[in-house]
Amino acid sequence: MLLTSPMGRRIALALLPCTLVPALSLALFHPGSGLAAATLVLSVGLMTALAAAVYLAHRYVPGPQTVRRLLETLPQDRAEQRPLRDEPAALLELVARRTGELQQQVQILEQLADIDRIMLGSVRLEPVLEALLARVQSVMRCHGVSIALRDADAPGRARVYLAAAGLSAQPVARVALDADMLGTLTAETDGLTIARCEPGRHSFLQPLAASGAELFWVWPVLVAQRLEAILAVGYREVPGADPQLGRCGGQFAARLGTALAKRAREAQLYRQAHFDPLTGLPNRLLFREHLARELGSASAAGRRGALLYIDLDHFKRVNDSYGHGAGDQLLIEVAQRLRACADDSDMVARLGGDEFTMILRHVSSPEGVRSIAERTVEALQRPIEIDGREHRIGASIGIALFAEEASLEELVRSADTALYRAKDLGRGRVMFFDQSMGAKSAVTTYTGLHHALRRREFALFYQPQFALADGALIGAEALLRWHTPREGVRGPQEFVPAAEESGVIVDIGGWVLDAACAQIAAWRDEQLSPPRLSLNVCAQQLCAPEFARSVRRALDRHSLSPELLELEVTQRALEERSAAEALVRLSQWGVQLALDDFGTGYAALACLSQHPLHVVKIERALLLDVPENRDSAALVDTVIVMAHALGKRVVAKGIERIEQLDFLRERRCEAAQGFYLARPLPAVGMTELLHARALALRSAPPIRATG
């Protein structure tokens, strides 16, 4: 058998001269030996050649066969295998073919490595798409490549990126996707061959078909089991059968899926860091970044802009009365209304809690800004329905206009200052920042207040409170005044906001508490019947850990009964959890608690039942046109009735006319204070009033019983 093979014949022919030459030599040079001897020698030579051929064939063939088997184990197209008859030639042919395949695989790996390198170094998707299109077109030896990315902002549509022969740029087209085709692609993870592009069903192939392609290979790109993109290659004619190209397409699709997953993770992390999870609005971090850019661009372009700080008035009522779920729904509705009030180019952000902000990019005049702000206040005053209930809230807005020399911090501080001035003036209003606000804040915060405490420049004035039933003096409200060395006497509205901002209000409040208790003790020592004294307390004081104990220590130090002290708190102070805890403790000790400025917001009624309050003080603004205005009179009447129904005493503030006094007396309001009854008095003046009242009581004739 070996002699029938080409290899065996070549070995036998090569060995034949080695046996014939000795035999012929013997016959020619030794004729005596005869023909028989020559024949014998020739036979032996032939047998030796045959044996050598068999031996060498067995020794020569296994080596090439082993190499051949190793080469055949490499990835290849099994359909191209055929019987190998000539081992050396077949081996050379197989080596050449496998070398080409390895070169192609190396090229593919290099292209994939380039894509991986671009993916790792780029934070944008576009460079990855450009690299992928170019490399797929090169490796797949196709006419064109397209990538259809599903559009997150437009469900059911996709953006198609294209690279094709003859195109210098990479155009982008928008197409509508067929839902059935998306389902088919999602199931065919190994890809599809599409021989004919059907309009509608294969809309993602239309740009590729328009470039001249007629046959398409398509691979789905899945991210978390969801179809996010479609990779397609197009040919002008049917390409040769090459499974390696199919595997390449799948690898490129997998790379695109990795890029999209990386982009989705980055987008999620960015959104978590820069957007409010509840309302979807930009958060404080993104707001500051955007405001910094706007200040720079506005200054460079000479544009005008404005910053609006928006704070909801008495928002805590919804949380306390109906739960945080209702409060969250209300904030979501507020965010939607704020977006509706702003232009598309403006930014609305949530800074936290119930604080929002709005950056207006194109401002024509302050009047235009005021119009937007007032429209926003009106929008937030409209009822908000949650779970079948209507809720009413308001908002206060502080406005600061961009200035060329203003920094970000200065602008934010100016808008915040204007906001709190709007709240101080009654809430539900718009206030522009002006330089006078900034000057007063700077002076009082950083220079005046600390020095005033050390130099004892503060003093208490006392506004008497009278019972409406018989005119008796039943109490007084302590009012803080600052005797500045150069500017004279300043009222609390001029420095308390700055004191709260700087934190010195806690120290000032401590001085007020001790001074008030000392004054009550002094009146007692003069054998004057000391009236109940009311003090205004802010949220920062109530939230201080030692506030309740400091009140108890002041009472004990001056040996005062707790009922002689009344603390007036605002709705804003009641919104703090630690403040509410302090109020409960104070009430348990016997200290009287009053809700100040009742009527400035919708949340006040809920506070009457949720906190241990004893007194309701009607705000002066509600009484301005009472009793002439029937609506105002009806509102005040309702407030008094509801407060009495809850067991609270009612004190009216800001009485300036006899008509107001008569109206309140008819509604059985317990007490009143105001300029019509008595102006705030210094300690000496209040002492004289107490002496006069005591003398009048002692000189009054006794009431005799009659039978």
mmCIF file of N, CA, C and O in Angstrom, residues 10-89:
data_model
loop_
_atom_site.group_PDB
_atom_site.id
_atom_site.type_symbol
_atom_site.label_atom_id
_atom_site.label_comp_id
_atom_site.label_asym_id
_atom_site.label_seq_id
_atom_site.Cartn_x
_atom_site.Cartn_y
_atom_site.Cartn_z
ATOM 1 N N ARG A 10 8.071 7.732 -4.206
ATOM 2 C CA ARG A 10 9.238 8.608 -4.242
ATOM 3 C C ARG A 10 10.385 8.015 -3.437
ATOM 4 O O ARG A 10 11.566 8.066 -3.833
ATOM 5 N N ILE A 11 10.114 7.408 -2.303
ATOM 6 C CA ILE A 11 11.173 6.832 -1.482
ATOM 7 C C ILE A 11 11.784 5.614 -2.156
ATOM 8 O O ILE A 11 13.008 5.425 -2.178
ATOM 9 N N ALA A 12 10.930 4.734 -2.759
ATOM 10 C CA ALA A 12 11.444 3.531 -3.435
ATOM 11 C C ALA A 12 12.325 3.902 -4.610
ATOM 12 O O ALA A 12 13.410 3.338 -4.822
ATOM 13 N N LEU A 13 11.893 4.876 -5.432
ATOM 14 C CA LEU A 13 12.697 5.304 -6.576
ATOM 15 C C LEU A 13 14.011 5.930 -6.120
ATOM 16 O O LEU A 13 15.046 5.815 -6.770
ATOM 17 N N ALA A 14 13.952 6.612 -4.987
ATOM 18 C CA ALA A 14 15.186 7.221 -4.492
ATOM 19 C C ALA A 14 16.182 6.178 -4.021
ATOM 20 O O ALA A 14 17.400 6.342 -4.177
ATOM 21 N N LEU A 15 15.704 5.035 -3.524
ATOM 22 C CA LEU A 15 16.594 3.989 -3.014
ATOM 23 C C LEU A 15 17.005 2.980 -4.085
ATOM 24 O O LEU A 15 17.953 2.206 -3.894
ATOM 25 N N LEU A 16 16.278 2.953 -5.198
ATOM 26 C CA LEU A 16 16.554 1.943 -6.223
ATOM 27 C C LEU A 16 17.980 2.040 -6.776
ATOM 28 O O LEU A 16 18.658 1.006 -6.932
ATOM 29 N N PRO A 17 18.510 3.223 -7.064
ATOM 30 C CA PRO A 17 19.913 3.263 -7.549
ATOM 31 C C PRO A 17 20.891 2.676 -6.552
ATOM 32 O O PRO A 17 21.935 2.125 -6.930
ATOM 33 N N CYS A 18 20.581 2.777 -5.303
ATOM 34 C CA CYS A 18 21.522 2.242 -4.307
ATOM 35 C C CYS A 18 21.628 0.719 -4.373
ATOM 36 O O CYS A 18 22.623 0.146 -3.921
ATOM 37 N N THR A 19 20.632 -0.002 -4.913
ATOM 38 C CA THR A 19 20.668 -1.474 -5.014
ATOM 39 C C THR A 19 21.106 -1.927 -6.396
ATOM 40 O O THR A 19 21.788 -2.946 -6.554
ATOM 41 N N LEU A 20 20.724 -1.171 -7.446
ATOM 42 C CA LEU A 20 21.069 -1.592 -8.810
ATOM 43 C C LEU A 20 22.556 -1.411 -9.113
ATOM 44 O O LEU A 20 23.189 -2.225 -9.792
ATOM 45 N N VAL A 21 23.125 -0.362 -8.637
ATOM 46 C CA VAL A 21 24.541 -0.103 -8.962
ATOM 47 C C VAL A 21 25.443 -1.217 -8.440
ATOM 48 O O VAL A 21 26.296 -1.744 -9.178
ATOM 49 N N PRO A 22 25.302 -1.674 -7.176
ATOM 50 C CA PRO A 22 26.184 -2.790 -6.757
ATOM 51 C C PRO A 22 25.946 -4.057 -7.563
ATOM 52 O O PRO A 22 26.887 -4.794 -7.869
ATOM 53 N N ALA A 23 24.694 -4.367 -7.932
ATOM 54 C CA ALA A 23 24.419 -5.600 -8.690
ATOM 55 C C ALA A 23 25.053 -5.562 -10.064
ATOM 56 O O ALA A 23 25.673 -6.524 -10.543
ATOM 57 N N LEU A 24 24.917 -4.427 -10.779
ATOM 58 C CA LEU A 24 25.497 -4.316 -12.114
ATOM 59 C C LEU A 24 27.022 -4.346 -12.051
ATOM 60 O O LEU A 24 27.705 -4.912 -12.927
ATOM 61 N N SER A 25 27.552 -3.733 -11.054
ATOM 62 C CA SER A 25 29.018 -3.752 -10.910
ATOM 63 C C SER A 25 29.531 -5.172 -10.736
ATOM 64 O O SER A 25 30.564 -5.566 -11.294
ATOM 65 N N LEU A 26 28.820 -5.965 -9.986
ATOM 66 C CA LEU A 26 29.232 -7.354 -9.774
ATOM 67 C C LEU A 26 29.178 -8.133 -11.068
ATOM 68 O O LEU A 26 30.054 -8.944 -11.372
ATOM 69 N N ALA A 27 28.147 -7.895 -11.885
ATOM 70 C CA ALA A 27 28.001 -8.648 -13.131
ATOM 71 C C ALA A 27 29.055 -8.251 -14.143
ATOM 72 O O ALA A 27 29.548 -9.072 -14.938
ATOM 73 N N LEU A 28 29.455 -6.973 -14.190
ATOM 74 C CA LEU A 28 30.387 -6.498 -15.195
ATOM 75 C C LEU A 28 31.837 -6.807 -14.823
ATOM 76 O O LEU A 28 32.670 -7.165 -15.680
ATOM 77 N N PHE A 29 32.131 -6.604 -13.584
ATOM 78 C CA PHE A 29 33.532 -6.768 -13.204
ATOM 79 C C PHE A 29 33.854 -8.164 -12.688
ATOM 80 O O PHE A 29 35.006 -8.509 -12.495
ATOM 81 N N HIS A 30 32.855 -8.963 -12.471
ATOM 82 C CA HIS A 30 33.067 -10.352 -12.049
ATOM 83 C C HIS A 30 32.217 -11.260 -12.917
ATOM 84 O O HIS A 30 31.237 -11.845 -12.470
ATOM 85 N N PRO A 31 32.550 -11.414 -14.167
ATOM 86 C CA PRO A 31 31.704 -12.232 -15.053
ATOM 87 C C PRO A 31 31.671 -13.673 -14.637
ATOM 88 O O PRO A 31 30.716 -14.376 -14.931
ATOM 89 N N GLY A 32 32.622 -14.068 -13.903
ATOM 90 C CA GLY A 32 32.620 -15.462 -13.517
ATOM 91 C C GLY A 32 31.556 -15.812 -12.537
ATOM 92 O O GLY A 32 31.189 -16.962 -12.355
ATOM 93 N N SER A 33 31.141 -14.821 -11.947
ATOM 94 C CA SER A 33 30.119 -15.127 -10.948
ATOM 95 C C SER A 33 28.838 -15.580 -11.571
ATOM 96 O O SER A 33 27.997 -16.205 -10.949
ATOM 97 N N GLY A 34 28.624 -15.188 -12.792
ATOM 98 C CA GLY A 34 27.461 -15.678 -13.523
ATOM 99 C C GLY A 34 26.231 -14.828 -13.292
ATOM 100 O O GLY A 34 26.164 -13.946 -12.441
ATOM 101 N N LEU A 35 25.300 -15.159 -14.154
ATOM 102 C CA LEU A 35 24.031 -14.402 -14.127
ATOM 103 C C LEU A 35 23.224 -14.704 -12.885
ATOM 104 O O LEU A 35 22.522 -13.837 -12.338
ATOM 105 N N ALA A 36 23.350 -15.891 -12.389
ATOM 106 C CA ALA A 36 22.565 -16.266 -11.199
ATOM 107 C C ALA A 36 22.968 -15.443 -10.007
ATOM 108 O O ALA A 36 22.132 -14.989 -9.208
ATOM 109 N N ALA A 37 24.272 -15.230 -9.906
ATOM 110 C CA ALA A 37 24.717 -14.422 -8.771
ATOM 111 C C ALA A 37 24.210 -13.012 -8.889
ATOM 112 O O ALA A 37 23.797 -12.367 -7.912
ATOM 113 N N ALA A 38 24.227 -12.480 -10.128
ATOM 114 C CA ALA A 38 23.732 -11.100 -10.325
ATOM 115 C C ALA A 38 22.259 -11.003 -9.997
ATOM 116 O O ALA A 38 21.775 -10.030 -9.408
ATOM 117 N N THR A 39 21.550 -12.027 -10.421
ATOM 118 C CA THR A 39 20.097 -12.024 -10.130
ATOM 119 C C THR A 39 19.863 -12.050 -8.636
ATOM 120 O O THR A 39 18.978 -11.346 -8.108
ATOM 121 N N LEU A 40 20.650 -12.838 -7.963
ATOM 122 C CA LEU A 40 20.489 -12.914 -6.505
ATOM 123 C C LEU A 40 20.768 -11.572 -5.851
ATOM 124 O O LEU A 40 20.041 -11.093 -4.975
ATOM 125 N N VAL A 41 21.838 -10.956 -6.318
ATOM 126 C CA VAL A 41 22.193 -9.653 -5.732
ATOM 127 C C VAL A 41 21.122 -8.612 -6.020
ATOM 128 O O VAL A 41 20.747 -7.784 -5.186
ATOM 129 N N LEU A 42 20.588 -8.657 -7.265
ATOM 130 C CA LEU A 42 19.539 -7.693 -7.625
ATOM 131 C C LEU A 42 18.300 -7.885 -6.772
ATOM 132 O O LEU A 42 17.668 -6.909 -6.319
ATOM 133 N N SER A 43 17.936 -9.100 -6.518
ATOM 134 C CA SER A 43 16.752 -9.377 -5.687
ATOM 135 C C SER A 43 16.952 -8.866 -4.272
ATOM 136 O O SER A 43 16.053 -8.249 -3.664
ATOM 137 N N VAL A 44 18.146 -9.154 -3.750
ATOM 138 C CA VAL A 44 18.422 -8.676 -2.391
ATOM 139 C C VAL A 44 18.367 -7.154 -2.339
ATOM 140 O O VAL A 44 17.852 -6.535 -1.402
ATOM 141 N N GLY A 45 18.887 -6.516 -3.377
ATOM 142 C CA GLY A 45 18.866 -5.039 -3.405
ATOM 143 C C GLY A 45 17.463 -4.486 -3.451
ATOM 144 O O GLY A 45 17.131 -3.496 -2.788
ATOM 145 N N LEU A 46 16.621 -5.143 -4.281
ATOM 146 C CA LEU A 46 15.222 -4.675 -4.361
ATOM 147 C C LEU A 46 14.518 -4.843 -3.025
ATOM 148 O O LEU A 46 13.749 -3.955 -2.596
ATOM 149 N N MET A 47 14.724 -5.957 -2.362
ATOM 150 C CA MET A 47 14.092 -6.178 -1.063
ATOM 151 C C MET A 47 14.595 -5.154 -0.049
ATOM 152 O O MET A 47 13.832 -4.629 0.777
ATOM 153 N N THR A 48 15.882 -4.870 -0.109
ATOM 154 C CA THR A 48 16.433 -3.872 0.821
ATOM 155 C C THR A 48 15.829 -2.489 0.573
ATOM 156 O O THR A 48 15.491 -1.740 1.498
ATOM 157 N N ALA A 49 15.680 -2.139 -0.716
ATOM 158 C CA ALA A 49 15.077 -0.825 -1.059
ATOM 159 C C ALA A 49 13.636 -0.742 -0.583
ATOM 160 O O ALA A 49 13.171 0.292 -0.082
ATOM 161 N N LEU A 50 12.939 -1.884 -0.778
ATOM 162 C CA LEU A 50 11.545 -1.902 -0.336
ATOM 163 C C LEU A 50 11.446 -1.732 1.175
ATOM 164 O O LEU A 50 10.626 -0.953 1.685
ATOM 165 N N ALA A 51 12.286 -2.450 1.903
ATOM 166 C CA ALA A 51 12.259 -2.339 3.362
ATOM 167 C C ALA A 51 12.609 -0.925 3.816
ATOM 168 O O ALA A 51 12.004 -0.355 4.743
ATOM 169 N N ALA A 52 13.615 -0.356 3.156
ATOM 170 C CA ALA A 52 13.995 1.020 3.518
ATOM 171 C C ALA A 52 12.866 2.007 3.231
ATOM 172 O O ALA A 52 12.622 2.960 3.987
ATOM 173 N N ALA A 53 12.171 1.755 2.091
ATOM 174 C CA ALA A 53 11.046 2.659 1.743
ATOM 175 C C ALA A 53 9.954 2.588 2.785
ATOM 176 O O ALA A 53 9.383 3.613 3.199
ATOM 177 N N VAL A 54 9.630 1.352 3.197
ATOM 178 C CA VAL A 54 8.591 1.197 4.222
ATOM 179 C C VAL A 54 9.013 1.878 5.514
ATOM 180 O O VAL A 54 8.234 2.598 6.160
ATOM 181 N N TYR A 55 10.254 1.688 5.892
ATOM 182 C CA TYR A 55 10.728 2.289 7.146
ATOM 183 C C TYR A 55 10.704 3.813 7.091
ATOM 184 O O TYR A 55 10.218 4.485 8.007
ATOM 185 N N LEU A 56 11.220 4.359 6.007
ATOM 186 C CA LEU A 56 11.283 5.822 5.904
ATOM 187 C C LEU A 56 9.893 6.438 5.778
ATOM 188 O O LEU A 56 9.632 7.543 6.272
ATOM 189 N N ALA A 57 8.997 5.724 5.080
ATOM 190 C CA ALA A 57 7.622 6.255 4.951
ATOM 191 C C ALA A 57 6.967 6.351 6.316
ATOM 192 O O ALA A 57 6.297 7.337 6.634
ATOM 193 N N HIS A 58 7.113 5.314 7.112
ATOM 194 C CA HIS A 58 6.544 5.352 8.461
ATOM 195 C C HIS A 58 7.194 6.441 9.310
ATOM 196 O O HIS A 58 6.547 7.023 10.167
ATOM 197 N N ARG A 59 8.437 6.722 9.075
ATOM 198 C CA ARG A 59 9.120 7.732 9.865
ATOM 199 C C ARG A 59 8.824 9.147 9.363
ATOM 200 O O ARG A 59 8.903 10.114 10.091
ATOM 201 N N TYR A 60 8.456 9.302 8.104
ATOM 202 C CA TYR A 60 8.290 10.629 7.505
ATOM 203 C C TYR A 60 6.857 11.149 7.619
ATOM 204 O O TYR A 60 6.621 12.317 7.935
ATOM 205 N N VAL A 61 5.862 10.298 7.399
ATOM 206 C CA VAL A 61 4.462 10.736 7.298
ATOM 207 C C VAL A 61 3.885 11.236 8.622
ATOM 208 O O VAL A 61 3.177 12.241 8.639
ATOM 209 N N PRO A 62 4.087 10.590 9.800
ATOM 210 C CA PRO A 62 3.406 11.058 11.028
ATOM 211 C C PRO A 62 3.689 12.509 11.378
ATOM 212 O O PRO A 62 2.840 13.191 11.931
ATOM 213 N N GLY A 63 4.871 13.020 11.088
ATOM 214 C CA GLY A 63 5.168 14.419 11.431
ATOM 215 C C GLY A 63 4.229 15.385 10.735
ATOM 216 O O GLY A 63 3.531 16.173 11.379
ATOM 217 N N PRO A 64 4.140 15.378 9.416
ATOM 218 C CA PRO A 64 3.193 16.271 8.736
ATOM 219 C C PRO A 64 1.750 16.010 9.131
ATOM 220 O O PRO A 64 0.948 16.948 9.227
ATOM 221 N N GLN A 65 1.410 14.745 9.342
ATOM 222 C CA GLN A 65 0.037 14.460 9.751
ATOM 223 C C GLN A 65 -0.277 15.089 11.110
ATOM 224 O O GLN A 65 -1.380 15.596 11.334
ATOM 225 N N THR A 66 0.692 15.027 12.021
ATOM 226 C CA THR A 66 0.463 15.646 13.340
ATOM 227 C C THR A 66 0.268 17.152 13.203
ATOM 228 O O THR A 66 -0.627 17.748 13.815
ATOM 229 N N VAL A 67 1.103 17.810 12.414
ATOM 230 C CA VAL A 67 0.948 19.254 12.187
ATOM 231 C C VAL A 67 -0.402 19.552 11.569
ATOM 232 O O VAL A 67 -1.089 20.512 11.926
ATOM 233 N N ARG A 68 -0.769 18.692 10.608
ATOM 234 C CA ARG A 68 -2.067 18.887 9.951
ATOM 235 C C ARG A 68 -3.210 18.812 10.949
ATOM 236 O O ARG A 68 -4.126 19.636 10.950
ATOM 237 N N ARG A 69 -3.161 17.786 11.834
ATOM 238 C CA ARG A 69 -4.242 17.648 12.819
ATOM 239 C C ARG A 69 -4.287 18.866 13.746
ATOM 240 O O ARG A 69 -5.366 19.330 14.132
ATOM 241 N N LEU A 70 -3.130 19.375 14.133
ATOM 242 C CA LEU A 70 -3.112 20.551 15.008
ATOM 243 C C LEU A 70 -3.709 21.763 14.304
ATOM 244 O O LEU A 70 -4.465 22.543 14.901
ATOM 245 N N LEU A 71 -3.370 21.938 13.033
ATOM 246 C CA LEU A 71 -3.923 23.071 12.294
ATOM 247 C C LEU A 71 -5.427 22.946 12.122
ATOM 248 O O LEU A 71 -6.163 23.930 12.142
ATOM 249 N N GLU A 72 -5.881 21.710 11.955
ATOM 250 C CA GLU A 72 -7.314 21.501 11.752
ATOM 251 C C GLU A 72 -8.118 21.755 13.014
ATOM 252 O O GLU A 72 -9.334 21.924 12.960
ATOM 253 N N THR A 73 -7.451 21.761 14.186
ATOM 254 C CA THR A 73 -8.177 22.054 15.423
ATOM 255 C C THR A 73 -8.464 23.540 15.582
ATOM 256 O O THR A 73 -9.262 23.926 16.431
ATOM 257 N N LEU A 74 -7.785 24.385 14.782
ATOM 258 C CA LEU A 74 -8.067 25.816 14.853
ATOM 259 C C LEU A 74 -9.456 26.092 14.322
ATOM 260 O O LEU A 74 -9.999 25.331 13.514
ATOM 261 N N PRO A 75 -10.125 27.220 14.762
ATOM 262 C CA PRO A 75 -11.453 27.554 14.245
ATOM 263 C C PRO A 75 -11.415 27.662 12.731
ATOM 264 O O PRO A 75 -10.541 28.308 12.150
ATOM 265 N N GLN A 76 -12.337 26.991 12.076
ATOM 266 C CA GLN A 76 -12.344 26.980 10.625
ATOM 267 C C GLN A 76 -13.731 26.626 10.143
ATOM 268 O O GLN A 76 -14.624 26.284 10.910
ATOM 269 N N ASP A 77 -13.873 26.744 8.867
ATOM 270 C CA ASP A 77 -15.123 26.364 8.220
ATOM 271 C C ASP A 77 -15.024 24.900 7.843
ATOM 272 O O ASP A 77 -14.278 24.519 6.939
ATOM 273 N N ARG A 78 -15.763 24.034 8.545
ATOM 274 C CA ARG A 78 -15.679 22.586 8.311
ATOM 275 C C ARG A 78 -16.103 22.223 6.888
ATOM 276 O O ARG A 78 -15.697 21.210 6.360
ATOM 277 N N ALA A 79 -16.921 23.072 6.270
ATOM 278 C CA ALA A 79 -17.392 22.763 4.914
ATOM 279 C C ALA A 79 -16.245 22.807 3.904
ATOM 280 O O ALA A 79 -16.327 22.236 2.831
ATOM 281 N N GLU A 80 -15.149 23.510 4.211
ATOM 282 C CA GLU A 80 -14.039 23.626 3.284
ATOM 283 C C GLU A 80 -13.038 22.468 3.406
ATOM 284 O O GLU A 80 -12.102 22.374 2.626
ATOM 285 N N GLN A 81 -13.185 21.583 4.379
ATOM 286 C CA GLN A 81 -12.241 20.481 4.539
ATOM 287 C C GLN A 81 -12.416 19.473 3.400
ATOM 288 O O GLN A 81 -13.529 19.204 2.965
ATOM 289 N N ARG A 82 -11.327 18.954 2.930
ATOM 290 C CA ARG A 82 -11.362 17.930 1.887
ATOM 291 C C ARG A 82 -10.202 16.958 2.122
ATOM 292 O O ARG A 82 -9.202 17.321 2.753
ATOM 293 N N PRO A 83 -10.288 15.710 1.614
ATOM 294 C CA PRO A 83 -9.210 14.735 1.826
ATOM 295 C C PRO A 83 -7.881 15.263 1.281
ATOM 296 O O PRO A 83 -7.832 15.867 0.204
ATOM 297 N N LEU A 84 -6.853 15.060 2.034
ATOM 298 C CA LEU A 84 -5.526 15.503 1.630
ATOM 299 C C LEU A 84 -4.750 14.302 1.082
ATOM 300 O O LEU A 84 -4.538 13.315 1.786
ATOM 301 N N ARG A 85 -4.342 14.412 -0.192
ATOM 302 C CA ARG A 85 -3.650 13.278 -0.804
ATOM 303 C C ARG A 85 -2.124 13.453 -0.734
ATOM 304 O O ARG A 85 -1.394 12.513 -0.490
ATOM 305 N N ASP A 86 -1.679 14.663 -0.966
ATOM 306 C CA ASP A 86 -0.244 14.912 -0.924
ATOM 307 C C ASP A 86 0.068 15.655 0.362
ATOM 308 O O ASP A 86 -0.231 16.845 0.486
ATOM 309 N N GLU A 87 0.643 14.977 1.345
ATOM 310 C CA GLU A 87 0.812 15.548 2.669
ATOM 311 C C GLU A 87 1.630 16.838 2.661
ATOM 312 O O GLU A 87 1.215 17.832 3.251
ATOM 313 N N PRO A 88 2.802 16.910 2.073
ATOM 314 C CA PRO A 88 3.566 18.172 2.110
ATOM 315 C C PRO A 88 2.831 19.328 1.439
ATOM 316 O O PRO A 88 2.768 20.432 1.963
ATOM 317 N N ALA A 89 2.265 19.092 0.259
ATOM 318 C CA ALA A 89 1.555 20.179 -0.430
ATOM 319 C C ALA A 89 0.309 20.601 0.345
ATOM 320 O O ALA A 89 0.003 21.792 0.477
#
